[in-house]
C-alpha cells in the first residue's frame, strides 16, 4: 500500500504566497490627489429665529430644507403640495423627491454682503435620506438671485467679502445677473415683499416694478414671458406692448395666467416678466403724390402688352396707373 504524503512547494513559491498574504492583510494606504475636491461655501443663516449652517449653491435653482429641520423649526408652517407641477433633478440626473414647499424668510449674515439682508423665499421640503446624518439647508438661486438684486440696489453695492467662498458666490451671482440682462431692455419684478397666490384657472393682474437698463430712451417696450427667473411652472405672462414713463420708478402691471388646476404661489420680488426693446410700432413710409404731366410718362417703366386686343388709350391708362403705384 502506498503512503500519503503532504504536497510540497518550491521555496520561491512559498515566499510569493507569504508576500501575497501580507499584502492582502495590510492594503496600502491610498490618499486622494490634491486638488480633486474643492471647498464648499457655507453660511450661518437665520431661518425662523434659528441659526443654521447652510450650503450656498449657485448651481441649484431651488432652495431645500430637510424634513427634520422643518419638524423642528417650521412645523407651524403648512407644507403646500405641488403634485406633479415640479420635478427636481439632481446633478447626477437622479430624481429628487419632495413633500411640497413652505414659505420662509432667510436672514443672511453681515460678513457675506456687508449688511444684513432678509429674503422672503419658497423652499422645498425634502426627506432625510440618512436619519443619522441630516441634510443641510441648501440655498438655491431662487433665493440668491433676489438677494443679489437687493444687494446691487443698496448703498453698499460693490462691497467685497473677506471670505474666498463668499467672494466666489458673489462673483457667480454677478455674472448670472449680467448674462440675464443681455439682449433685454429690463425686467419686471413683483412689487410685493410677501408671497402672492394665483388661484387655479384664473388670470390676475399683478403690480410690478420695471428695472430698465441704462441707457434706455425708448418710450415703447414689450412685456414678455421671462426666459430666466424663479417664476413657477404653470404660470404664463401675457405678451403686450406698453408705454414707459420717462422717469423712474416704472410701475408696470403684469397679466399672469394660471393654467393649472391648483393655486400657485409666486415668491416676493420675483422676476415675473422681461422687457424687450421695441423701436417702432409701424414702419411708416412717406408717400408723396406726384402730378404727372400729360406730355411725360408717369415713370420710366415700360410694359409689354404683346398681342393684347386692348385699345391704345387703355394701354396708356394702365401704364400710368401701374407706374404711379409706390
PDB file of C-alpha atoms in Angstrom:
ATOM      1  CA  UNK A   1       0.000   0.000   0.000  1.00  0.00           C
ATOM      2  CA  UNK A   2       1.224   3.478  -0.755  1.00  0.00           C
ATOM      3  CA  UNK A   3       1.748   6.130   1.897  1.00  0.00           C
ATOM      4  CA  UNK A   4       0.074   9.557   1.805  1.00  0.00           C
ATOM      5  CA  UNK A   5       2.464  12.499   1.693  1.00  0.00           C
ATOM      6  CA  UNK A   6       1.768  16.259   2.019  1.00  0.00           C
ATOM      7  CA  UNK A   7       2.205  18.287  -1.159  1.00  0.00           C
ATOM      8  CA  UNK A   8       5.335  20.333  -1.297  1.00  0.00           C
ATOM      9  CA  UNK A   9       6.109  23.690  -2.993  1.00  0.00           C
ATOM     10  CA  UNK A  10       9.409  25.109  -4.049  1.00  0.00           C
ATOM     11  CA  UNK A  11      10.881  27.708  -1.701  1.00  0.00           C
ATOM     12  CA  UNK A  12      10.349  30.635  -4.066  1.00  0.00           C
ATOM     13  CA  UNK A  13       6.626  29.791  -4.416  1.00  0.00           C
ATOM     14  CA  UNK A  14       6.255  29.709  -0.635  1.00  0.00           C
ATOM     15  CA  UNK A  15       7.835  33.173  -0.401  1.00  0.00           C
ATOM     16  CA  UNK A  16       5.459  34.616  -3.022  1.00  0.00           C
ATOM     17  CA  UNK A  17       2.493  33.105  -1.204  1.00  0.00           C
ATOM     18  CA  UNK A  18       3.575  34.666   2.077  1.00  0.00           C
ATOM     19  CA  UNK A  19       4.036  38.073   0.432  1.00  0.00           C
ATOM     20  CA  UNK A  20       0.530  37.825  -1.055  1.00  0.00           C
ATOM     21  CA  UNK A  21      -0.995  37.128   2.358  1.00  0.00           C
ATOM     22  CA  UNK A  22       0.858  40.027   3.878  1.00  0.00           C
ATOM     23  CA  UNK A  23      -0.246  42.480   1.178  1.00  0.00           C
ATOM     24  CA  UNK A  24      -3.862  41.319   1.487  1.00  0.00           C
ATOM     25  CA  UNK A  25      -3.906  41.711   5.236  1.00  0.00           C
ATOM     26  CA  UNK A  26      -2.432  45.225   5.135  1.00  0.00           C
ATOM     27  CA  UNK A  27      -3.579  47.042   1.955  1.00  0.00           C
ATOM     28  CA  UNK A  28      -1.571  50.111   1.034  1.00  0.00           C
ATOM     29  CA  UNK A  29      -2.934  53.461   2.200  1.00  0.00           C
ATOM     30  CA  UNK A  30      -4.393  55.459  -0.716  1.00  0.00           C
ATOM     31  CA  UNK A  31      -4.783  59.256  -0.394  1.00  0.00           C
ATOM     32  CA  UNK A  32      -6.992  61.479  -2.514  1.00  0.00           C
ATOM     33  CA  UNK A  33      -4.991  63.502  -5.025  1.00  0.00           C
ATOM     34  CA  UNK A  34      -4.547  67.111  -4.044  1.00  0.00           C
ATOM     35  CA  UNK A  35      -6.978  69.360  -5.887  1.00  0.00           C
ATOM     36  CA  UNK A  36      -9.538  66.631  -6.597  1.00  0.00           C
ATOM     37  CA  UNK A  37     -12.154  68.028  -4.189  1.00  0.00           C
ATOM     38  CA  UNK A  38     -12.733  71.740  -3.778  1.00  0.00           C
ATOM     39  CA  UNK A  39     -14.144  73.600  -0.821  1.00  0.00           C
ATOM     40  CA  UNK A  40     -17.867  74.247  -0.428  1.00  0.00           C
ATOM     41  CA  UNK A  41     -19.326  77.592   0.549  1.00  0.00           C
ATOM     42  CA  UNK A  42     -21.445  77.560   3.675  1.00  0.00           C
ATOM     43  CA  UNK A  43     -23.009  80.357   5.671  1.00  0.00           C
ATOM     44  CA  UNK A  44     -24.763  80.564   9.011  1.00  0.00           C
ATOM     45  CA  UNK A  45     -28.187  81.962   8.128  1.00  0.00           C
ATOM     46  CA  UNK A  46     -31.176  82.657  10.327  1.00  0.00           C
ATOM     47  CA  UNK A  47     -34.428  80.887   9.486  1.00  0.00           C
ATOM     48  CA  UNK A  48     -37.438  81.317  11.770  1.00  0.00           C
ATOM     49  CA  UNK A  49     -35.174  82.611  14.526  1.00  0.00           C
ATOM     50  CA  UNK A  50     -32.871  79.592  14.303  1.00  0.00           C
ATOM     51  CA  UNK A  51     -29.290  79.816  13.100  1.00  0.00           C
ATOM     52  CA  UNK A  52     -28.424  77.075  10.643  1.00  0.00           C
ATOM     53  CA  UNK A  53     -25.252  76.264   8.753  1.00  0.00           C
ATOM     54  CA  UNK A  54     -26.439  76.085   5.146  1.00  0.00           C
ATOM     55  CA  UNK A  55     -24.903  75.494   1.745  1.00  0.00           C
ATOM     56  CA  UNK A  56     -24.900  78.366  -0.784  1.00  0.00           C
ATOM     57  CA  UNK A  57     -25.388  76.543  -4.082  1.00  0.00           C
ATOM     58  CA  UNK A  58     -25.355  78.709  -7.225  1.00  0.00           C
ATOM     59  CA  UNK A  59     -25.874  75.544  -9.287  1.00  0.00           C
ATOM     60  CA  UNK A  60     -29.268  74.768  -7.769  1.00  0.00           C
ATOM     61  CA  UNK A  61     -32.446  76.502  -8.913  1.00  0.00           C
ATOM     62  CA  UNK A  62     -34.349  75.611  -5.744  1.00  0.00           C
ATOM     63  CA  UNK A  63     -33.892  76.138  -2.017  1.00  0.00           C
ATOM     64  CA  UNK A  64     -34.410  72.962   0.013  1.00  0.00           C
ATOM     65  CA  UNK A  65     -34.788  72.163   3.699  1.00  0.00           C
ATOM     66  CA  UNK A  66     -34.702  68.628   5.153  1.00  0.00           C
ATOM     67  CA  UNK A  67     -37.897  67.373   6.763  1.00  0.00           C
ATOM     68  CA  UNK A  68     -36.083  67.056  10.110  1.00  0.00           C
ATOM     69  CA  UNK A  69     -35.346  70.809  10.035  1.00  0.00           C
ATOM     70  CA  UNK A  70     -38.953  71.507   9.128  1.00  0.00           C
ATOM     71  CA  UNK A  71     -40.286  69.372  12.000  1.00  0.00           C
ATOM     72  CA  UNK A  72     -38.023  71.129  14.497  1.00  0.00           C
ATOM     73  CA  UNK A  73     -38.359  74.741  13.363  1.00  0.00           C
ATOM     74  CA  UNK A  74     -41.126  75.289  10.814  1.00  0.00           C
ATOM     75  CA  UNK A  75     -43.853  72.847  11.800  1.00  0.00           C
ATOM     76  CA  UNK A  76     -46.267  75.773  12.245  1.00  0.00           C
ATOM     77  CA  UNK A  77     -45.950  76.461   8.503  1.00  0.00           C
ATOM     78  CA  UNK A  78     -48.211  74.449   6.220  1.00  0.00           C
ATOM     79  CA  UNK A  79     -46.437  72.319   3.636  1.00  0.00           C
ATOM     80  CA  UNK A  80     -48.194  73.165   0.387  1.00  0.00           C
ATOM     81  CA  UNK A  81     -48.341  70.394  -2.218  1.00  0.00           C
ATOM     82  CA  UNK A  82     -47.002  70.720  -5.730  1.00  0.00           C
ATOM     83  CA  UNK A  83     -48.351  67.421  -7.056  1.00  0.00           C
ATOM     84  CA  UNK A  84     -46.685  66.936 -10.436  1.00  0.00           C
ATOM     85  CA  UNK A  85     -46.058  70.601 -11.234  1.00  0.00           C
ATOM     86  CA  UNK A  86     -42.365  70.418 -10.400  1.00  0.00           C
ATOM     87  CA  UNK A  87     -39.861  67.634 -10.973  1.00  0.00           C
ATOM     88  CA  UNK A  88     -36.467  68.245  -9.393  1.00  0.00           C
ATOM     89  CA  UNK A  89     -33.404  66.606 -10.908  1.00  0.00           C
ATOM     90  CA  UNK A  90     -30.103  66.236  -9.103  1.00  0.00           C
ATOM     91  CA  UNK A  91     -26.666  66.951 -10.537  1.00  0.00           C
ATOM     92  CA  UNK A  92     -26.249  63.282 -11.460  1.00  0.00           C
ATOM     93  CA  UNK A  93     -29.616  63.171 -13.218  1.00  0.00           C
ATOM     94  CA  UNK A  94     -31.434  61.411 -10.392  1.00  0.00           C
ATOM     95  CA  UNK A  95     -34.920  62.430  -9.318  1.00  0.00           C
ATOM     96  CA  UNK A  96     -35.057  64.393  -6.065  1.00  0.00           C
ATOM     97  CA  UNK A  97     -38.266  63.671  -4.113  1.00  0.00           C
ATOM     98  CA  UNK A  98     -40.001  66.455  -2.229  1.00  0.00           C
ATOM     99  CA  UNK A  99     -43.005  66.731   0.075  1.00  0.00           C
ATOM    100  CA  UNK A 100     -44.098  70.190  -1.053  1.00  0.00           C
ATOM    101  CA  UNK A 101     -42.963  73.710  -0.253  1.00  0.00           C
ATOM    102  CA  UNK A 102     -43.111  76.215   2.582  1.00  0.00           C
ATOM    103  CA  UNK A 103     -42.846  79.992   2.791  1.00  0.00           C
ATOM    104  CA  UNK A 104     -39.999  81.293   4.924  1.00  0.00           C
ATOM    105  CA  UNK A 105     -37.572  84.171   5.339  1.00  0.00           C
ATOM    106  CA  UNK A 106     -33.795  83.732   5.201  1.00  0.00           C
ATOM    107  CA  UNK A 107     -31.628  86.291   7.014  1.00  0.00           C
ATOM    108  CA  UNK A 108     -28.090  86.407   5.617  1.00  0.00           C
ATOM    109  CA  UNK A 109     -25.096  87.381   7.781  1.00  0.00           C
ATOM    110  CA  UNK A 110     -23.368  90.736   7.563  1.00  0.00           C
ATOM    111  CA  UNK A 111     -19.977  89.198   6.741  1.00  0.00           C
ATOM    112  CA  UNK A 112     -21.383  87.958   3.403  1.00  0.00           C
ATOM    113  CA  UNK A 113     -22.508  91.178   1.683  1.00  0.00           C
ATOM    114  CA  UNK A 114     -21.567  93.838   4.226  1.00  0.00           C
ATOM    115  CA  UNK A 115     -25.055  94.198   5.703  1.00  0.00           C
ATOM    116  CA  UNK A 116     -27.866  92.044   6.997  1.00  0.00           C
ATOM    117  CA  UNK A 117     -30.351  91.107   4.275  1.00  0.00           C
ATOM    118  CA  UNK A 118     -33.660  89.317   4.744  1.00  0.00           C
ATOM    119  CA  UNK A 119     -35.079  87.480   1.743  1.00  0.00           C
ATOM    120  CA  UNK A 120     -38.617  86.020   1.759  1.00  0.00           C
ATOM    121  CA  UNK A 121     -38.483  82.848  -0.284  1.00  0.00           C
ATOM    122  CA  UNK A 122     -40.067  79.494  -1.039  1.00  0.00           C
ATOM    123  CA  UNK A 123     -38.284  76.263  -0.096  1.00  0.00           C
ATOM    124  CA  UNK A 124     -38.905  72.640  -0.975  1.00  0.00           C
ATOM    125  CA  UNK A 125     -39.178  70.196   1.921  1.00  0.00           C
ATOM    126  CA  UNK A 126     -37.114  67.104   1.073  1.00  0.00           C
ATOM    127  CA  UNK A 127     -36.840  63.835   3.011  1.00  0.00           C
ATOM    128  CA  UNK A 128     -33.765  62.979   5.076  1.00  0.00           C
ATOM    129  CA  UNK A 129     -32.004  60.206   3.193  1.00  0.00           C
ATOM    130  CA  UNK A 130     -29.948  59.277   6.257  1.00  0.00           C
ATOM    131  CA  UNK A 131     -31.652  59.801   9.615  1.00  0.00           C
ATOM    132  CA  UNK A 132     -28.288  59.609  11.407  1.00  0.00           C
ATOM    133  CA  UNK A 133     -26.801  62.426   9.286  1.00  0.00           C
ATOM    134  CA  UNK A 134     -29.471  65.028   8.422  1.00  0.00           C
ATOM    135  CA  UNK A 135     -29.109  67.070   5.254  1.00  0.00           C
ATOM    136  CA  UNK A 136     -28.033  70.690   5.265  1.00  0.00           C
ATOM    137  CA  UNK A 137     -30.318  73.517   4.305  1.00  0.00           C
ATOM    138  CA  UNK A 138     -29.461  74.365   0.688  1.00  0.00           C
ATOM    139  CA  UNK A 139     -29.930  77.920  -0.586  1.00  0.00           C
ATOM    140  CA  UNK A 140     -30.506  77.951  -4.365  1.00  0.00           C
ATOM    141  CA  UNK A 141     -30.699  80.667  -6.990  1.00  0.00           C
ATOM    142  CA  UNK A 142     -34.411  81.323  -6.431  1.00  0.00           C
ATOM    143  CA  UNK A 143     -33.236  82.919  -3.173  1.00  0.00           C
ATOM    144  CA  UNK A 144     -29.712  84.036  -4.106  1.00  0.00           C
ATOM    145  CA  UNK A 145     -30.839  85.975  -7.199  1.00  0.00           C
ATOM    146  CA  UNK A 146     -33.286  88.005  -5.108  1.00  0.00           C
ATOM    147  CA  UNK A 147     -30.543  88.548  -2.522  1.00  0.00           C
ATOM    148  CA  UNK A 148     -28.170  89.855  -5.203  1.00  0.00           C
ATOM    149  CA  UNK A 149     -30.864  92.190  -6.547  1.00  0.00           C
ATOM    150  CA  UNK A 150     -31.348  93.686  -3.081  1.00  0.00           C
ATOM    151  CA  UNK A 151     -27.587  93.983  -2.652  1.00  0.00           C
ATOM    152  CA  UNK A 152     -26.969  95.597  -6.071  1.00  0.00           C
ATOM    153  CA  UNK A 153     -29.657  98.216  -5.399  1.00  0.00           C
ATOM    154  CA  UNK A 154     -28.353  99.049  -1.936  1.00  0.00           C
ATOM    155  CA  UNK A 155     -25.854 101.672  -0.816  1.00  0.00           C
ATOM    156  CA  UNK A 156     -23.207  99.007  -0.160  1.00  0.00           C
ATOM    157  CA  UNK A 157     -23.189  97.621  -3.701  1.00  0.00           C
ATOM    158  CA  UNK A 158     -19.573  96.857  -4.567  1.00  0.00           C
ATOM    159  CA  UNK A 159     -18.679  95.504  -1.140  1.00  0.00           C
ATOM    160  CA  UNK A 160     -16.324  92.536  -1.332  1.00  0.00           C
ATOM    161  CA  UNK A 161     -16.451  89.931   1.455  1.00  0.00           C
ATOM    162  CA  UNK A 162     -13.215  88.760   3.045  1.00  0.00           C
ATOM    163  CA  UNK A 163     -14.034  85.046   2.738  1.00  0.00           C
ATOM    164  CA  UNK A 164     -12.929  83.437  -0.522  1.00  0.00           C
ATOM    165  CA  UNK A 165     -16.057  81.280  -0.636  1.00  0.00           C
ATOM    166  CA  UNK A 166     -18.315  84.303  -0.272  1.00  0.00           C
ATOM    167  CA  UNK A 167     -16.392  86.163  -2.994  1.00  0.00           C
ATOM    168  CA  UNK A 168     -16.774  83.194  -5.349  1.00  0.00           C
ATOM    169  CA  UNK A 169     -20.544  83.061  -4.779  1.00  0.00           C
ATOM    170  CA  UNK A 170     -20.855  86.837  -5.220  1.00  0.00           C
ATOM    171  CA  UNK A 171     -18.886  86.732  -8.479  1.00  0.00           C
ATOM    172  CA  UNK A 172     -21.087  83.942  -9.824  1.00  0.00           C
ATOM    173  CA  UNK A 173     -24.234  85.879  -8.967  1.00  0.00           C
ATOM    174  CA  UNK A 174     -22.795  88.974 -10.646  1.00  0.00           C
ATOM    175  CA  UNK A 175     -22.086  87.041 -13.868  1.00  0.00           C
ATOM    176  CA  UNK A 176     -25.558  85.497 -13.793  1.00  0.00           C
ATOM    177  CA  UNK A 177     -27.055  88.955 -13.380  1.00  0.00           C
ATOM    178  CA  UNK A 178     -25.131  90.331 -16.385  1.00  0.00           C
ATOM    179  CA  UNK A 179     -25.975  87.334 -18.581  1.00  0.00           C
ATOM    180  CA  UNK A 180     -29.645  87.658 -17.686  1.00  0.00           C
ATOM    181  CA  UNK A 181     -29.685  91.317 -18.769  1.00  0.00           C
ATOM    182  CA  UNK A 182     -28.039  90.696 -22.159  1.00  0.00           C
ATOM    183  CA  UNK A 183     -30.442  91.242 -25.029  1.00  0.00           C
ATOM    184  CA  UNK A 184     -33.154  92.719 -22.850  1.00  0.00           C
ATOM    185  CA  UNK A 185     -34.305  96.217 -22.068  1.00  0.00           C
ATOM    186  CA  UNK A 186     -35.012  95.272 -18.466  1.00  0.00           C
ATOM    187  CA  UNK A 187     -37.038  93.084 -16.140  1.00  0.00           C
ATOM    188  CA  UNK A 188     -40.255  93.427 -14.183  1.00  0.00           C
ATOM    189  CA  UNK A 189     -40.225  92.293 -10.571  1.00  0.00           C
ATOM    190  CA  UNK A 190     -43.241  91.537  -8.434  1.00  0.00           C
ATOM    191  CA  UNK A 191     -43.856  94.646  -6.354  1.00  0.00           C
ATOM    192  CA  UNK A 192     -44.567  92.752  -3.158  1.00  0.00           C
ATOM    193  CA  UNK A 193     -42.489  91.660  -0.190  1.00  0.00           C
ATOM    194  CA  UNK A 194     -44.960  88.896   0.597  1.00  0.00           C
ATOM    195  CA  UNK A 195     -45.779  85.790  -1.474  1.00  0.00           C
ATOM    196  CA  UNK A 196     -48.670  86.215  -3.907  1.00  0.00           C
ATOM    197  CA  UNK A 197     -51.189  83.440  -4.584  1.00  0.00           C
ATOM    198  CA  UNK A 198     -52.566  82.963  -8.108  1.00  0.00           C
ATOM    199  CA  UNK A 199     -55.766  80.868  -7.948  1.00  0.00           C
ATOM    200  CA  UNK A 200     -56.188  77.832 -10.171  1.00  0.00           C
ATOM    201  CA  UNK A 201     -57.553  78.606 -13.628  1.00  0.00           C
ATOM    202  CA  UNK A 202     -57.519  82.360 -13.024  1.00  0.00           C
ATOM    203  CA  UNK A 203     -55.849  85.307 -14.718  1.00  0.00           C
ATOM    204  CA  UNK A 204     -54.743  88.068 -12.385  1.00  0.00           C
ATOM    205  CA  UNK A 205     -53.079  91.445 -12.759  1.00  0.00           C
ATOM    206  CA  UNK A 206     -50.035  91.851 -10.532  1.00  0.00           C
ATOM    207  CA  UNK A 207     -48.311  95.120  -9.804  1.00  0.00           C
ATOM    208  CA  UNK A 208     -44.733  95.058 -10.960  1.00  0.00           C
ATOM    209  CA  UNK A 209     -41.754  97.366 -10.906  1.00  0.00           C
ATOM    210  CA  UNK A 210     -39.708  97.643 -14.094  1.00  0.00           C
ATOM    211  CA  UNK A 211     -35.969  97.985 -13.829  1.00  0.00           C
ATOM    212  CA  UNK A 212     -34.764  99.390 -17.130  1.00  0.00           C
ATOM    213  CA  UNK A 213     -31.212  99.118 -18.380  1.00  0.00           C
ATOM    214  CA  UNK A 214     -29.210 102.272 -18.904  1.00  0.00           C
ATOM    215  CA  UNK A 215     -29.308 103.851 -21.379  1.00  0.00           C
ATOM    216  CA  UNK A 216     -32.896 103.165 -22.437  1.00  0.00           C
ATOM    217  CA  UNK A 217     -34.671 106.117 -24.040  1.00  0.00           C
ATOM    218  CA  UNK A 218     -37.407 104.299 -25.945  1.00  0.00           C
ATOM    219  CA  UNK A 219     -40.938 105.056 -24.898  1.00  0.00           C
ATOM    220  CA  UNK A 220     -42.262 101.685 -26.003  1.00  0.00           C
ATOM    221  CA  UNK A 221     -41.398  98.238 -24.662  1.00  0.00           C
ATOM    222  CA  UNK A 222     -42.732  94.701 -24.956  1.00  0.00           C
ATOM    223  CA  UNK A 223     -43.682  92.701 -21.874  1.00  0.00           C
ATOM    224  CA  UNK A 224     -42.642  89.083 -22.439  1.00  0.00           C
ATOM    225  CA  UNK A 225     -42.517  85.817 -20.513  1.00  0.00           C
ATOM    226  CA  UNK A 226     -39.191  85.630 -18.625  1.00  0.00           C
ATOM    227  CA  UNK A 227     -36.576  83.286 -20.025  1.00  0.00           C
ATOM    228  CA  UNK A 228     -34.708  83.024 -16.717  1.00  0.00           C
ATOM    229  CA  UNK A 229     -36.468  83.545 -13.437  1.00  0.00           C
ATOM    230  CA  UNK A 230     -37.952  81.928 -10.382  1.00  0.00           C
ATOM    231  CA  UNK A 231     -41.454  82.102 -11.853  1.00  0.00           C
ATOM    232  CA  UNK A 232     -43.133  78.746 -11.081  1.00  0.00           C
ATOM    233  CA  UNK A 233     -44.178  76.422 -13.863  1.00  0.00           C
ATOM    234  CA  UNK A 234     -47.828  76.569 -14.900  1.00  0.00           C
ATOM    235  CA  UNK A 235     -47.876  80.362 -14.987  1.00  0.00           C
ATOM    236  CA  UNK A 236     -47.762  82.347 -18.217  1.00  0.00           C
ATOM    237  CA  UNK A 237     -47.255  86.065 -18.820  1.00  0.00           C
ATOM    238  CA  UNK A 238     -49.378  87.829 -21.410  1.00  0.00           C
ATOM    239  CA  UNK A 239     -47.223  89.459 -24.101  1.00  0.00           C
ATOM    240  CA  UNK A 240     -48.223  93.050 -24.717  1.00  0.00           C
ATOM    241  CA  UNK A 241     -46.955  96.448 -25.773  1.00  0.00           C
ATOM    242  CA  UNK A 242     -46.660  99.106 -23.070  1.00  0.00           C
ATOM    243  CA  UNK A 243     -45.540 102.691 -22.695  1.00  0.00           C
ATOM    244  CA  UNK A 244     -42.967 103.543 -20.057  1.00  0.00           C
ATOM    245  CA  UNK A 245     -42.891 106.721 -18.070  1.00  0.00           C
ATOM    246  CA  UNK A 246     -39.948 108.994 -18.755  1.00  0.00           C
ATOM    247  CA  UNK A 247     -38.714 108.810 -15.170  1.00  0.00           C
ATOM    248  CA  UNK A 248     -38.367 106.046 -12.601  1.00  0.00           C
ATOM    249  CA  UNK A 249     -39.968 104.288 -10.862  1.00  0.00           C
ATOM    250  CA  UNK A 250     -41.649 102.440 -13.710  1.00  0.00           C
ATOM    251  CA  UNK A 251     -44.697 100.661 -12.330  1.00  0.00           C
ATOM    252  CA  UNK A 252     -45.914  98.088 -14.834  1.00  0.00           C
ATOM    253  CA  UNK A 253     -48.870  95.718 -14.320  1.00  0.00           C
ATOM    254  CA  UNK A 254     -48.258  92.127 -15.299  1.00  0.00           C
ATOM    255  CA  UNK A 255     -51.073  89.903 -16.578  1.00  0.00           C
ATOM    256  CA  UNK A 256     -50.411  86.428 -15.173  1.00  0.00           C
ATOM    257  CA  UNK A 257     -52.468  83.343 -16.046  1.00  0.00           C
ATOM    258  CA  UNK A 258     -52.559  80.135 -14.013  1.00  0.00           C
ATOM    259  CA  UNK A 259     -53.436  77.350 -16.448  1.00  0.00           C
ATOM    260  CA  UNK A 260     -53.244  74.578 -13.847  1.00  0.00           C
ATOM    261  CA  UNK A 261     -55.847  73.043 -11.549  1.00  0.00           C
ATOM    262  CA  UNK A 262     -54.261  74.276  -8.333  1.00  0.00           C
ATOM    263  CA  UNK A 263     -53.211  77.572  -6.835  1.00  0.00           C
ATOM    264  CA  UNK A 264     -49.589  78.653  -7.362  1.00  0.00           C
ATOM    265  CA  UNK A 265     -47.567  80.952  -5.119  1.00  0.00           C
ATOM    266  CA  UNK A 266     -45.081  83.472  -6.531  1.00  0.00           C
ATOM    267  CA  UNK A 267     -42.106  84.376  -4.371  1.00  0.00           C
ATOM    268  CA  UNK A 268     -41.830  88.042  -3.335  1.00  0.00           C
ATOM    269  CA  UNK A 269     -39.672  90.272  -5.531  1.00  0.00           C
ATOM    270  CA  UNK A 270     -39.512  87.545  -8.195  1.00  0.00           C
ATOM    271  CA  UNK A 271     -38.903  88.408 -11.842  1.00  0.00           C
ATOM    272  CA  UNK A 272     -42.321  87.944 -13.407  1.00  0.00           C
ATOM    273  CA  UNK A 273     -41.601  89.323 -16.889  1.00  0.00           C
ATOM    274  CA  UNK A 274     -38.941  90.701 -19.201  1.00  0.00           C
ATOM    275  CA  UNK A 275     -38.926  93.939 -21.151  1.00  0.00           C
ATOM    276  CA  UNK A 276     -37.981  93.838 -24.784  1.00  0.00           C
ATOM    277  CA  UNK A 277     -36.992  96.972 -26.672  1.00  0.00           C
ATOM    278  CA  UNK A 278     -39.407  97.970 -29.411  1.00  0.00           C
ATOM    279  CA  UNK A 279     -38.063 100.792 -31.540  1.00  0.00           C
ATOM    280  CA  UNK A 280     -41.038 101.301 -33.827  1.00  0.00           C
ATOM    281  CA  UNK A 281     -44.669 100.329 -33.815  1.00  0.00           C
ATOM    282  CA  UNK A 282     -45.415 100.619 -37.504  1.00  0.00           C
ATOM    283  CA  UNK A 283     -42.887 101.008 -40.243  1.00  0.00           C
ATOM    284  CA  UNK A 284     -44.093 104.224 -41.819  1.00  0.00           C
ATOM    285  CA  UNK A 285     -43.331 105.078 -45.426  1.00  0.00           C
ATOM    286  CA  UNK A 286     -43.744 108.624 -46.621  1.00  0.00           C
ATOM    287  CA  UNK A 287     -45.749 108.568 -49.814  1.00  0.00           C
ATOM    288  CA  UNK A 288     -45.649 111.658 -51.972  1.00  0.00           C
ATOM    289  CA  UNK A 289     -48.319 112.033 -54.582  1.00  0.00           C
ATOM    290  CA  UNK A 290     -46.832 113.377 -57.764  1.00  0.00           C
ATOM    291  CA  UNK A 291     -48.720 115.035 -60.522  1.00  0.00           C
ATOM    292  CA  UNK A 292     -47.758 113.637 -63.857  1.00  0.00           C
ATOM    293  CA  UNK A 293     -47.884 115.889 -66.824  1.00  0.00           C
ATOM    294  CA  UNK A 294     -49.798 114.757 -69.799  1.00  0.00           C
ATOM    295  CA  UNK A 295     -46.791 115.061 -72.026  1.00  0.00           C
ATOM    296  CA  UNK A 296     -44.434 112.937 -69.918  1.00  0.00           C
ATOM    297  CA  UNK A 297     -44.934 109.348 -68.871  1.00  0.00           C
ATOM    298  CA  UNK A 298     -45.561 108.742 -65.186  1.00  0.00           C
ATOM    299  CA  UNK A 299     -42.450 106.613 -64.838  1.00  0.00           C
ATOM    300  CA  UNK A 300     -39.690 105.089 -66.803  1.00  0.00           C
ATOM    301  CA  UNK A 301     -41.418 101.697 -66.740  1.00  0.00           C
ATOM    302  CA  UNK A 302     -42.268 100.010 -69.998  1.00  0.00           C
ATOM    303  CA  UNK A 303     -44.979  97.369 -70.155  1.00  0.00           C
ATOM    304  CA  UNK A 304     -45.174  94.883 -72.971  1.00  0.00           C
ATOM    305  CA  UNK A 305     -48.812  94.125 -73.709  1.00  0.00           C
ATOM    306  CA  UNK A 306     -47.874  91.738 -76.505  1.00  0.00           C
ATOM    307  CA  UNK A 307     -50.806  90.818 -78.768  1.00  0.00           C
ATOM    308  CA  UNK A 308     -53.363  92.204 -76.310  1.00  0.00           C
ATOM    309  CA  UNK A 309     -56.519  93.491 -78.087  1.00  0.00           C
ATOM    310  CA  UNK A 310     -56.730  96.453 -75.661  1.00  0.00           C
ATOM    311  CA  UNK A 311     -57.097  99.848 -77.359  1.00  0.00           C
ATOM    312  CA  UNK A 312     -54.002 102.110 -77.201  1.00  0.00           C
ATOM    313  CA  UNK A 313     -55.688 104.552 -74.817  1.00  0.00           C
ATOM    314  CA  UNK A 314     -56.369 101.700 -72.307  1.00  0.00           C
ATOM    315  CA  UNK A 315     -52.793 100.543 -72.543  1.00  0.00           C
ATOM    316  CA  UNK A 316     -51.618 104.064 -71.806  1.00  0.00           C
ATOM    317  CA  UNK A 317     -54.026 104.412 -68.884  1.00  0.00           C
ATOM    318  CA  UNK A 318     -52.885 101.092 -67.360  1.00  0.00           C
ATOM    319  CA  UNK A 319     -49.267 102.116 -67.774  1.00  0.00           C
ATOM    320  CA  UNK A 320     -49.927 105.356 -65.912  1.00  0.00           C
ATOM    321  CA  UNK A 321     -51.791 103.585 -63.070  1.00  0.00           C
ATOM    322  CA  UNK A 322     -49.161 100.896 -62.599  1.00  0.00           C
ATOM    323  CA  UNK A 323     -46.363 103.402 -62.793  1.00  0.00           C
ATOM    324  CA  UNK A 324     -47.956 105.570 -60.113  1.00  0.00           C
ATOM    325  CA  UNK A 325     -48.013 102.746 -57.602  1.00  0.00           C
ATOM    326  CA  UNK A 326     -45.327 103.011 -54.837  1.00  0.00           C
TER     327      UNK A 326
END
